[in-house]
Amino acid sequence: MDHPHERGAGRRPAAAVGRRAALAAACITALPGAAAAALVLLPPPSWDAWQYALLALEFSLVFAVPAAAGLLIALTVLFRGRRRSPRERDGSPAPGPSAGRGRRLAAVAAAANAAVLAAALVPPAAIWSTARAEGARLSLAEYTAGLSTSADREPETRVYLRLDESGEEIADPSGSGAPEAAEELVLDVWEPERREDDAPLPIVVNVHGGADDLPQSLLPRWDTWLADGGRVVFDVDYRYFPDGDWSAPVSDVKCAVGWARAHAEEYGADPDRIAVTGQSAGGLLALLAGYTSAEEIPPSCDVPETAPDAVVAWYSVADGTDGAPEVPWRQRHSPVGDDLDEGSVRMMGGTPEEVPEEYELISPLHQVSADSPPTLLVMSGHDLFLGTEDNRRMAARLDEAGVAHRYLEIPWAEHMFDLNWGGFASQLTRHTLDGFLTEHLAP
């Protein structure tokens, strides 16, 4: 019969291998979350890195799962290692230095996984708290509902503006001698899947954002949601900020609003109830389309009244002048910031010092008046491109002017958070947006 010490001697190497494997697993589980945290918190070295950071922040709960598992493994190894082994109880020599190193490594792995777990839980917990304050109910089941880049149906696409080579409208493209269009601007029409009755529906004109010339209906899942909520949605394309001619896209948006008003009856819509919404650069265009007069920035086509009844701007700059708040630290230390600065100077035709009047005109903060339409500002609290102080000042200016408005600041949300359809930030925004539109587009 084998002596007990001999049987224990056979088990000890296997146990040691098991502990080392568990420690390795506990260390590895912390790595994805640590890398994600670095992407989210540090200046992005490129546009691609920022996009990965956006996804990491929007799906932070995913990193909580391996971190929780790693924390459990590390604690198990740590506390088992602290219990006295049979060798220690029967008077055999105590474990050597390698056992002490193992316990220290287990403690480090536990601390690392605990830090990653906390980092992964803070953003959704903060948004959940804000949602409670707003009276919004969030769904954990919807968290993995996917992205906003596809929809369950296709829109109708219409041309709303034809331009000649000089950028002027071709008023009658079918007329004799009419020049060939050098550019056609289009919009997508999204109607409700089902209508309750024949009553005309309010109109939402949406203006996409982006750091490049992107197509209309960039996030079509939002379009169908807006439409199925009892609205007709016109998602518009526009000339993307030509160099030295920044007001051209504002004129295009005004033209699109007028076109939607003129064609409202075709789609069972009410021309007297129109909201303009936009994300990022599109939000800036929405605000300027609502706040500036036809004398300041005329529409790029001959259309009737273009003033909207409400405006919604998502994470959009309000002040581009020298007096604007400083941009976030991450942007100031990123090559992305340099690209943005160079693009702004080309678009504006000079620096703020060289053309201050242009920077003032493009800043919605300086266009607010008592006649400005009701406004909803949605601001992401962890935005690479814009500090929250910018939109807070805008909300204060609207308050001073007596303009009906709402300001929703979403903690730990990144620019373009609405890419994640099921994310808590998107769920909260849908609650606030639906209430705002229902209030201000009522018959």
CSV table of C-alpha atoms in Angstrom, one decimal:
chain,number,residue,atom,x,y,z
A,1,MET,CA,0.0,0.0,0.0
A,2,ASP,CA,1.3,3.5,-0.9
A,3,HIS,CA,2.2,5.7,1.9
A,4,PRO,CA,0.0,8.9,2.2
A,5,HIS,CA,3.1,11.1,1.7
A,6,GLU,CA,3.7,9.3,-1.6
A,7,ARG,CA,0.2,9.7,-2.8
A,8,GLY,CA,0.3,13.5,-1.8
A,9,ALA,CA,3.6,13.8,-3.6
A,10,GLY,CA,1.9,12.7,-6.8
A,11,ARG,CA,-1.0,15.1,-6.4
A,12,ARG,CA,1.2,18.1,-5.6
A,13,PRO,CA,2.7,18.6,-9.1
A,14,ALA,CA,-0.7,18.4,-10.7
A,15,ALA,CA,-2.1,20.9,-8.2
A,16,ALA,CA,0.8,23.2,-8.9
A,17,VAL,CA,0.2,23.0,-12.7
A,18,GLY,CA,-3.5,23.7,-12.1
A,19,ARG,CA,-2.7,26.8,-10.0
A,20,ARG,CA,-0.4,28.2,-12.6
A,21,ALA,CA,-3.0,27.6,-15.3
A,22,ALA,CA,-5.6,29.4,-13.2
A,23,LEU,CA,-3.2,32.3,-12.6
A,24,ALA,CA,-2.5,32.6,-16.3
A,25,ALA,CA,-6.2,32.6,-17.1
A,26,ALA,CA,-6.9,35.3,-14.4
A,27,CYS,CA,-4.2,37.5,-15.9
A,28,ILE,CA,-5.4,37.0,-19.4
A,29,THR,CA,-9.0,37.9,-18.6
A,30,ALA,CA,-7.9,41.4,-17.5
A,31,LEU,CA,-6.1,42.2,-20.8
A,32,PRO,CA,-9.0,42.9,-23.1
A,33,GLY,CA,-10.7,45.3,-20.6
A,34,ALA,CA,-7.4,47.0,-19.8
A,35,ALA,CA,-6.8,47.6,-23.5
A,36,ALA,CA,-10.3,48.9,-24.0
A,37,ALA,CA,-9.9,51.3,-21.0
A,38,ALA,CA,-6.7,52.6,-22.5
A,39,LEU,CA,-8.5,53.3,-25.9
A,40,VAL,CA,-11.4,55.0,-24.1
A,41,LEU,CA,-9.4,57.2,-21.7
A,42,LEU,CA,-6.3,58.1,-23.8
A,43,PRO,CA,-5.9,60.4,-26.8
A,44,PRO,CA,-6.6,58.3,-30.0
A,45,PRO,CA,-3.6,57.9,-32.3
A,46,SER,CA,-5.8,57.7,-35.3
A,47,TRP,CA,-9.4,57.8,-36.5
A,48,ASP,CA,-9.6,54.0,-36.5
A,49,ALA,CA,-8.4,54.0,-32.8
A,50,TRP,CA,-11.2,56.4,-31.9
A,51,GLN,CA,-13.8,54.2,-33.6
A,52,TYR,CA,-12.6,51.2,-31.7
A,53,ALA,CA,-12.8,53.3,-28.5
A,54,LEU,CA,-16.4,54.2,-29.3
A,55,LEU,CA,-17.3,50.5,-29.7
A,56,ALA,CA,-15.4,49.6,-26.5
A,57,LEU,CA,-17.3,52.2,-24.5
A,58,GLU,CA,-20.7,51.4,-26.0
A,59,PHE,CA,-20.3,47.7,-25.3
A,60,SER,CA,-18.4,48.1,-22.0
A,61,LEU,CA,-20.6,45.5,-20.3
A,62,VAL,CA,-19.0,42.8,-22.5
A,63,PHE,CA,-15.7,43.4,-20.8
A,64,ALA,CA,-17.3,43.0,-17.4
A,65,VAL,CA,-17.9,39.3,-18.0
A,66,PRO,CA,-14.3,38.1,-18.4
A,67,ALA,CA,-13.2,40.5,-15.7
A,68,ALA,CA,-15.6,39.1,-13.2
A,69,ALA,CA,-14.5,35.5,-14.1
A,70,GLY,CA,-10.9,36.5,-13.8
A,71,LEU,CA,-11.5,38.1,-10.4
A,72,LEU,CA,-13.2,35.0,-9.1
A,73,ILE,CA,-10.4,32.8,-10.3
A,74,ALA,CA,-7.7,35.0,-8.8
A,75,LEU,CA,-9.4,35.2,-5.5
A,76,THR,CA,-9.9,31.4,-5.4
A,77,VAL,CA,-6.2,30.8,-6.0
A,78,LEU,CA,-5.2,33.5,-3.5
A,79,PHE,CA,-7.3,32.2,-0.6
A,80,ARG,CA,-6.6,28.6,-1.3
A,81,GLY,CA,-2.9,29.4,-1.3
A,82,ARG,CA,-3.2,31.0,2.1
A,83,ARG,CA,-4.7,27.9,3.7
A,84,ARG,CA,-2.2,25.5,5.3
A,85,SER,CA,-1.4,22.5,3.1
A,86,PRO,CA,-1.1,19.0,4.5
A,87,ARG,CA,2.7,19.3,4.5
A,88,GLU,CA,2.4,22.2,6.8
A,89,ARG,CA,0.0,20.5,9.1
A,90,ASP,CA,2.0,17.3,9.4
A,91,GLY,CA,5.2,19.2,10.1
A,92,SER,CA,6.7,18.9,6.6
A,93,PRO,CA,8.7,21.9,5.2
A,94,ALA,CA,6.6,24.9,4.3
A,95,PRO,CA,6.2,25.9,0.6
A,96,GLY,CA,9.2,27.7,-1.0
A,97,PRO,CA,9.5,31.1,-2.5
A,98,SER,CA,7.6,30.1,-5.6
A,99,ALA,CA,4.4,29.7,-3.5
A,100,GLY,CA,4.8,33.2,-2.2
A,101,ARG,CA,5.3,34.6,-5.7
A,102,GLY,CA,2.2,32.8,-6.8
A,103,ARG,CA,0.1,34.4,-4.1
A,104,ARG,CA,1.5,37.8,-5.0
A,105,LEU,CA,0.7,37.2,-8.7
A,106,ALA,CA,-2.9,36.1,-7.7
A,107,ALA,CA,-3.3,39.4,-5.7
A,108,VAL,CA,-2.2,41.5,-8.7
A,109,ALA,CA,-4.5,39.6,-11.0
A,110,ALA,CA,-7.4,40.0,-8.6
A,111,ALA,CA,-6.7,43.8,-8.4
A,112,ALA,CA,-6.4,44.1,-12.2
A,113,ASN,CA,-9.6,42.3,-12.8
A,114,ALA,CA,-11.4,44.3,-10.1
A,115,ALA,CA,-10.2,47.5,-11.7
A,116,VAL,CA,-11.4,46.4,-15.2
A,117,LEU,CA,-14.7,45.3,-13.8
A,118,ALA,CA,-15.3,48.6,-12.1
A,119,ALA,CA,-14.3,50.5,-15.3
A,120,ALA,CA,-16.7,48.4,-17.3
A,121,LEU,CA,-19.6,49.0,-15.0
A,122,VAL,CA,-19.2,52.7,-14.3
A,123,PRO,CA,-20.5,54.0,-17.8
A,124,PRO,CA,-23.7,51.9,-17.9
A,125,ALA,CA,-24.3,52.6,-14.2
A,126,ALA,CA,-23.9,56.3,-14.7
A,127,ILE,CA,-26.3,56.3,-17.6
A,128,TRP,CA,-28.8,54.2,-15.7
A,129,SER,CA,-28.8,56.7,-12.9
A,130,THR,CA,-29.4,59.6,-15.4
A,131,ALA,CA,-32.2,57.6,-17.0
A,132,ARG,CA,-33.9,57.2,-13.6
A,133,ALA,CA,-33.7,60.9,-13.1
A,134,GLU,CA,-35.3,61.4,-16.6
A,135,GLY,CA,-38.0,58.9,-15.9
A,136,ALA,CA,-36.8,56.6,-18.7
A,137,ARG,CA,-36.8,52.8,-18.3
A,138,LEU,CA,-33.8,51.0,-19.7
A,139,SER,CA,-33.7,47.4,-20.9
A,140,LEU,CA,-30.8,45.2,-20.3
A,141,ALA,CA,-32.2,42.7,-22.7
A,142,GLU,CA,-32.1,45.3,-25.5
A,143,TYR,CA,-28.4,46.1,-24.8
A,144,THR,CA,-27.3,43.6,-27.4
A,145,ALA,CA,-29.9,44.6,-30.1
A,146,GLY,CA,-27.1,45.5,-32.5
A,147,LEU,CA,-26.1,48.6,-34.5
A,148,SER,CA,-28.3,51.2,-36.2
A,149,THR,CA,-26.8,50.8,-39.7
A,150,SER,CA,-29.6,48.7,-41.2
A,151,ALA,CA,-33.4,48.8,-41.3
A,152,ASP,CA,-36.2,46.4,-41.9
A,153,ARG,CA,-37.3,48.1,-45.1
A,154,GLU,CA,-36.1,50.5,-47.9
A,155,PRO,CA,-37.0,54.2,-48.3
A,156,GLU,CA,-38.2,56.1,-51.3
A,157,THR,CA,-35.4,58.2,-52.7
A,158,ARG,CA,-36.1,61.6,-54.3
A,159,VAL,CA,-34.1,64.3,-55.9
A,160,TYR,CA,-34.7,67.6,-54.1
A,161,LEU,CA,-32.1,69.8,-55.7
A,162,ARG,CA,-30.2,69.9,-59.0
A,163,LEU,CA,-27.2,72.1,-59.3
A,164,ASP,CA,-25.2,73.3,-62.3
A,165,GLU,CA,-21.4,73.5,-62.4
A,166,SER,CA,-21.5,76.9,-60.6
A,167,GLY,CA,-23.5,75.5,-57.7
A,168,GLU,CA,-26.7,77.3,-58.7
A,169,GLU,CA,-30.1,75.6,-58.8
A,170,ILE,CA,-31.4,74.3,-62.1
A,171,ALA,CA,-35.0,75.5,-61.6
A,172,ASP,CA,-36.6,73.6,-64.5
A,173,PRO,CA,-34.3,70.7,-65.5
A,174,SER,CA,-36.9,69.5,-68.0
A,175,GLY,CA,-37.1,72.8,-69.9
A,176,SER,CA,-35.5,73.4,-73.2
A,177,GLY,CA,-31.9,74.6,-73.0
A,178,ALA,CA,-31.6,73.5,-69.3
A,179,PRO,CA,-28.0,72.7,-68.5
A,180,GLU,CA,-27.1,69.2,-67.4
A,181,ALA,CA,-27.0,68.8,-63.7
A,182,ALA,CA,-23.5,68.7,-62.3
A,183,GLU,CA,-24.8,67.5,-58.9
A,184,GLU,CA,-28.0,66.1,-57.7
A,185,LEU,CA,-28.9,66.2,-54.0
A,186,VAL,CA,-31.3,63.5,-52.8
A,187,LEU,CA,-33.3,62.6,-49.7
A,188,ASP,CA,-34.9,59.4,-48.4
A,189,VAL,CA,-38.5,59.3,-47.5
A,190,TRP,CA,-39.4,57.0,-44.6
A,191,GLU,CA,-43.1,56.4,-43.9
A,192,PRO,CA,-44.7,54.5,-41.0
A,193,GLU,CA,-45.1,50.8,-41.6
A,194,ARG,CA,-48.7,51.1,-40.5
A,195,ARG,CA,-51.0,54.2,-40.0
A,196,GLU,CA,-53.9,54.3,-37.6
A,197,ASP,CA,-55.9,56.7,-39.7
A,198,ASP,CA,-55.7,59.2,-42.5
A,199,ALA,CA,-54.7,62.2,-40.3
A,200,PRO,CA,-51.7,64.0,-41.6
A,201,LEU,CA,-48.5,63.2,-39.7
A,202,PRO,CA,-45.8,65.6,-38.5
A,203,ILE,CA,-42.5,65.8,-40.5
A,204,VAL,CA,-39.0,65.1,-39.3
A,205,VAL,CA,-36.1,66.3,-41.5
A,206,ASN,CA,-33.0,64.5,-40.4
A,207,VAL,CA,-29.5,65.7,-41.3
A,208,HIS,CA,-26.7,63.1,-41.0
A,209,GLY,CA,-23.3,64.0,-39.5
A,210,GLY,CA,-19.8,62.6,-40.2
A,211,ALA,CA,-16.3,63.9,-40.9
A,212,ASP,CA,-16.6,63.2,-44.6
A,213,ASP,CA,-19.2,63.4,-47.4
A,214,LEU,CA,-21.4,60.5,-46.3
A,215,PRO,CA,-24.8,59.5,-47.7
A,216,GLN,CA,-28.2,60.2,-46.3
A,217,SER,CA,-29.9,57.7,-44.0
A,218,LEU,CA,-26.5,56.9,-42.3
A,219,LEU,CA,-28.3,55.2,-39.4
A,220,PRO,CA,-31.6,54.0,-41.0
A,221,ARG,CA,-32.8,52.2,-37.9
A,222,TRP,CA,-33.4,55.6,-36.3
A,223,ASP,CA,-35.4,56.7,-39.4
A,224,THR,CA,-37.7,53.7,-39.2
A,225,TRP,CA,-38.2,54.2,-35.4
A,226,LEU,CA,-39.1,57.9,-35.9
A,227,ALA,CA,-41.5,57.0,-38.7
A,228,ASP,CA,-43.1,54.2,-36.9
A,229,GLY,CA,-43.7,56.6,-34.0
A,230,GLY,CA,-46.2,58.4,-36.2
A,231,ARG,CA,-44.1,60.7,-38.4
A,232,VAL,CA,-42.9,61.1,-42.0
A,233,VAL,CA,-39.1,61.3,-42.1
A,234,PHE,CA,-37.0,62.9,-44.8
A,235,ASP,CA,-33.3,62.0,-44.4
A,236,VAL,CA,-31.3,64.4,-46.5
A,237,ASP,CA,-28.0,64.6,-48.2
A,238,TYR,CA,-26.2,67.9,-48.7
A,239,ARG,CA,-23.0,69.4,-50.1
A,240,TYR,CA,-20.4,68.6,-47.4
A,241,PHE,CA,-18.9,72.0,-46.4
A,242,PRO,CA,-17.1,73.0,-49.5
A,243,ASP,CA,-13.8,74.8,-48.9
A,244,GLY,CA,-14.4,78.5,-48.2
A,245,ASP,CA,-18.2,78.0,-48.5
A,246,TRP,CA,-19.4,76.7,-45.2
A,247,SER,CA,-22.9,78.0,-45.5
A,248,ALA,CA,-23.7,75.9,-48.7
A,249,PRO,CA,-24.9,72.9,-46.6
A,250,VAL,CA,-27.1,75.2,-44.4
A,251,SER,CA,-28.7,76.5,-47.6
A,252,ASP,CA,-29.2,72.9,-48.8
A,253,VAL,CA,-30.9,71.9,-45.5
A,254,LYS,CA,-33.2,74.9,-45.8
A,255,CYS,CA,-34.0,73.8,-49.3
A,256,ALA,CA,-34.8,70.3,-48.2
A,257,VAL,CA,-37.1,71.6,-45.4
A,258,GLY,CA,-38.9,73.7,-48.0
A,259,TRP,CA,-39.1,70.7,-50.4
A,260,ALA,CA,-40.6,68.5,-47.7
A,261,ARG,CA,-43.1,71.2,-46.9
A,262,ALA,CA,-44.1,71.5,-50.5
A,263,HIS,CA,-44.4,67.7,-51.0
A,264,ALA,CA,-46.0,66.9,-47.6
A,265,GLU,CA,-49.4,66.1,-49.1
A,266,GLU,CA,-47.9,63.4,-51.3
A,267,TYR,CA,-46.9,61.5,-48.2
A,268,GLY,CA,-49.8,62.2,-45.9
A,269,ALA,CA,-47.8,64.7,-43.9
A,270,ASP,CA,-48.6,68.0,-42.3
A,271,PRO,CA,-46.5,70.9,-43.8
A,272,ASP,CA,-47.2,73.0,-40.7
A,273,ARG,CA,-45.5,70.6,-38.2
A,274,ILE,CA,-41.8,70.2,-39.1
A,275,ALA,CA,-38.8,69.4,-36.9
A,276,VAL,CA,-35.2,69.3,-38.1
A,277,THR,CA,-32.9,66.9,-36.3
A,278,GLY,CA,-29.2,66.3,-36.9
A,279,GLN,CA,-26.2,64.5,-35.4
A,280,SER,CA,-22.7,66.2,-35.0
A,281,ALA,CA,-22.2,68.3,-38.1
A,282,GLY,CA,-25.8,67.6,-39.0
A,283,GLY,CA,-26.9,69.0,-35.7
A,284,LEU,CA,-25.0,72.2,-36.4
A,285,LEU,CA,-26.8,72.5,-39.8
A,286,ALA,CA,-30.1,71.8,-38.1
A,287,LEU,CA,-29.5,74.6,-35.5
A,288,LEU,CA,-28.4,77.1,-38.2
A,289,ALA,CA,-31.3,76.2,-40.5
A,290,GLY,CA,-33.7,76.9,-37.6
A,291,TYR,CA,-31.9,80.0,-36.1
A,292,THR,CA,-30.8,82.0,-39.2
A,293,SER,CA,-33.0,84.0,-41.5
A,294,ALA,CA,-33.3,83.7,-45.2
A,295,GLU,CA,-31.5,87.0,-45.5
A,296,GLU,CA,-28.5,85.7,-43.5
A,297,ILE,CA,-28.4,82.3,-45.2
A,298,PRO,CA,-30.8,81.8,-48.0
A,299,PRO,CA,-32.0,78.4,-49.1
A,300,SER,CA,-30.3,76.9,-52.2
A,301,CYS,CA,-33.6,76.6,-54.0
A,302,ASP,CA,-36.8,78.5,-54.5
A,303,VAL,CA,-39.1,77.0,-51.8
A,304,PRO,CA,-41.7,78.3,-49.5
A,305,GLU,CA,-41.2,79.0,-45.8
A,306,THR,CA,-38.3,76.9,-44.4
A,307,ALA,CA,-38.4,77.8,-40.7
A,308,PRO,CA,-38.9,74.6,-38.6
A,309,ASP,CA,-41.2,74.3,-35.6
A,310,ALA,CA,-38.6,72.5,-33.5
A,311,VAL,CA,-34.9,71.6,-33.7
A,312,VAL,CA,-32.9,68.7,-32.2
A,313,ALA,CA,-29.1,68.7,-32.2
A,314,TRP,CA,-27.1,65.7,-31.0
A,315,TYR,CA,-23.5,66.3,-29.8
A,316,SER,CA,-23.2,69.4,-32.0
A,317,VAL,CA,-20.9,72.4,-31.5
A,318,ALA,CA,-22.6,75.6,-30.5
A,319,ASP,CA,-19.7,78.0,-30.4
A,320,GLY,CA,-16.8,78.2,-32.9
A,321,THR,CA,-15.5,81.6,-32.0
A,322,ASP,CA,-12.4,82.5,-30.0
A,323,GLY,CA,-14.5,82.6,-26.9
A,324,ALA,CA,-15.6,79.0,-27.1
A,325,PRO,CA,-14.6,76.5,-24.4
A,326,GLU,CA,-11.4,74.5,-24.9
A,327,VAL,CA,-11.8,71.2,-26.7
A,328,PRO,CA,-11.3,68.0,-24.7
A,329,TRP,CA,-7.8,67.0,-23.5
A,330,ARG,CA,-7.9,63.8,-25.6
A,331,GLN,CA,-8.5,65.8,-28.8
A,332,ARG,CA,-5.8,68.3,-28.0
A,333,HIS,CA,-3.2,65.5,-27.8
A,334,SER,CA,-4.4,63.5,-30.8
A,335,PRO,CA,-3.5,63.8,-34.5
A,336,VAL,CA,-7.3,63.7,-35.0
A,337,GLY,CA,-7.4,67.2,-33.5
A,338,ASP,CA,-4.9,68.4,-36.0
A,339,ASP,CA,-6.9,67.1,-38.9
A,340,LEU,CA,-10.0,68.8,-37.6
A,341,ASP,CA,-8.2,72.1,-37.2
A,342,GLU,CA,-6.9,72.0,-40.7
A,343,GLY,CA,-10.3,71.1,-42.1
A,344,SER,CA,-12.0,73.9,-40.2
A,345,VAL,CA,-9.7,76.6,-41.5
A,346,ARG,CA,-10.2,75.4,-45.1
A,347,MET,CA,-14.0,75.2,-44.7
A,348,MET,CA,-14.2,78.7,-43.1
A,349,GLY,CA,-11.7,80.4,-45.4
A,350,GLY,CA,-9.4,81.4,-42.6
A,351,THR,CA,-8.7,81.2,-38.9
A,352,PRO,CA,-11.0,82.8,-36.2
A,353,GLU,CA,-8.6,85.7,-36.1
A,354,GLU,CA,-8.7,86.2,-39.9
A,355,VAL,CA,-12.5,85.9,-40.4
A,356,PRO,CA,-14.1,86.3,-37.0
A,357,GLU,CA,-17.5,87.3,-38.5
A,358,GLU,CA,-17.7,84.0,-40.3
A,359,TYR,CA,-17.0,82.0,-37.1
A,360,GLU,CA,-19.7,84.0,-35.3
A,361,LEU,CA,-22.3,83.4,-38.0
A,362,ILE,CA,-21.6,79.6,-38.0
A,363,SER,CA,-22.0,79.5,-34.2
A,364,PRO,CA,-25.6,78.8,-33.1
A,365,LEU,CA,-24.9,80.2,-29.7
A,366,HIS,CA,-24.6,83.7,-31.3
A,367,GLN,CA,-27.8,83.2,-33.4
A,368,VAL,CA,-30.2,82.5,-30.5
A,369,SER,CA,-33.1,84.9,-30.2
A,370,ALA,CA,-36.5,85.0,-28.6
A,371,ASP,CA,-37.9,83.7,-32.0
A,372,SER,CA,-35.7,80.6,-32.1
A,373,PRO,CA,-37.7,77.4,-32.3
A,374,PRO,CA,-38.0,75.0,-29.4
A,375,THR,CA,-34.7,73.1,-29.1
A,376,LEU,CA,-33.5,69.8,-27.7
A,377,LEU,CA,-29.8,69.4,-27.1
A,378,VAL,CA,-28.4,65.9,-26.6
A,379,MET,CA,-24.8,65.9,-25.4
A,380,SER,CA,-22.4,63.0,-24.9
A,381,GLY,CA,-20.5,63.4,-21.6
A,382,HIS,CA,-17.3,61.7,-22.9
A,383,ASP,CA,-17.0,63.2,-26.3
A,384,LEU,CA,-13.7,63.4,-28.1
A,385,PHE,CA,-14.7,66.3,-30.2
A,386,LEU,CA,-16.7,68.6,-27.9
A,387,GLY,CA,-16.6,69.4,-24.2
A,388,THR,CA,-19.9,69.5,-22.3
A,389,GLU,CA,-19.4,73.1,-21.4
A,390,ASP,CA,-20.1,74.1,-25.0
A,391,ASN,CA,-23.7,72.7,-24.9
A,392,ARG,CA,-24.2,73.8,-21.3
A,393,ARG,CA,-23.6,77.4,-22.4
A,394,MET,CA,-26.0,76.9,-25.3
A,395,ALA,CA,-28.7,75.7,-22.9
A,396,ALA,CA,-28.1,78.7,-20.7
A,397,ARG,CA,-28.3,81.1,-23.7
A,398,LEU,CA,-31.6,79.5,-24.7
A,399,ASP,CA,-32.9,79.9,-21.2
A,400,GLU,CA,-31.9,83.6,-21.1
A,401,ALA,CA,-33.7,84.2,-24.4
A,402,GLY,CA,-36.8,82.5,-23.1
A,403,VAL,CA,-36.7,79.7,-25.8
A,404,ALA,CA,-38.4,76.4,-24.9
A,405,HIS,CA,-35.7,73.9,-24.7
A,406,ARG,CA,-34.4,70.7,-23.1
A,407,TYR,CA,-30.8,69.7,-22.4
A,408,LEU,CA,-29.9,66.0,-22.0
A,409,GLU,CA,-26.3,65.3,-21.0
A,410,ILE,CA,-25.5,61.6,-21.0
A,411,PRO,CA,-22.5,60.7,-18.8
A,412,TRP,CA,-19.8,58.4,-20.3
A,413,ALA,CA,-21.4,58.5,-23.8
A,414,GLU,CA,-19.0,59.1,-26.8
A,415,HIS,CA,-19.6,61.0,-29.9
A,416,MET,CA,-21.8,59.0,-32.3
A,417,PHE,CA,-23.1,56.8,-29.4
A,418,ASP,CA,-26.3,56.3,-31.5
A,419,LEU,CA,-24.4,53.9,-33.7
A,420,ASN,CA,-25.3,51.3,-30.9
A,421,TRP,CA,-29.0,50.9,-31.2
A,422,GLY,CA,-29.5,49.0,-28.0
A,423,GLY,CA,-27.0,50.9,-25.9
A,424,PHE,CA,-28.2,52.6,-22.8
A,425,ALA,CA,-27.4,56.1,-24.2
A,426,SER,CA,-29.5,55.4,-27.3
A,427,GLN,CA,-32.4,54.0,-25.2
A,428,LEU,CA,-32.3,57.1,-23.0
A,429,THR,CA,-32.2,59.4,-26.0
A,430,ARG,CA,-35.2,57.7,-27.7
A,431,HIS,CA,-37.2,58.3,-24.5
A,432,THR,CA,-36.3,62.0,-24.4
A,433,LEU,CA,-36.5,62.6,-28.2
A,434,ASP,CA,-40.0,61.0,-28.5
A,435,GLY,CA,-41.3,63.1,-25.6
A,436,PHE,CA,-39.9,66.3,-27.1
A,437,LEU,CA,-41.2,65.7,-30.6
A,438,THR,CA,-44.6,64.7,-29.3
A,439,GLU,CA,-44.8,67.9,-27.3
A,440,HIS,CA,-43.7,70.3,-30.0
A,441,LEU,CA,-45.2,68.7,-33.1
A,442,ALA,CA,-48.7,68.2,-31.6
A,443,PRO,CA,-51.6,69.3,-33.9
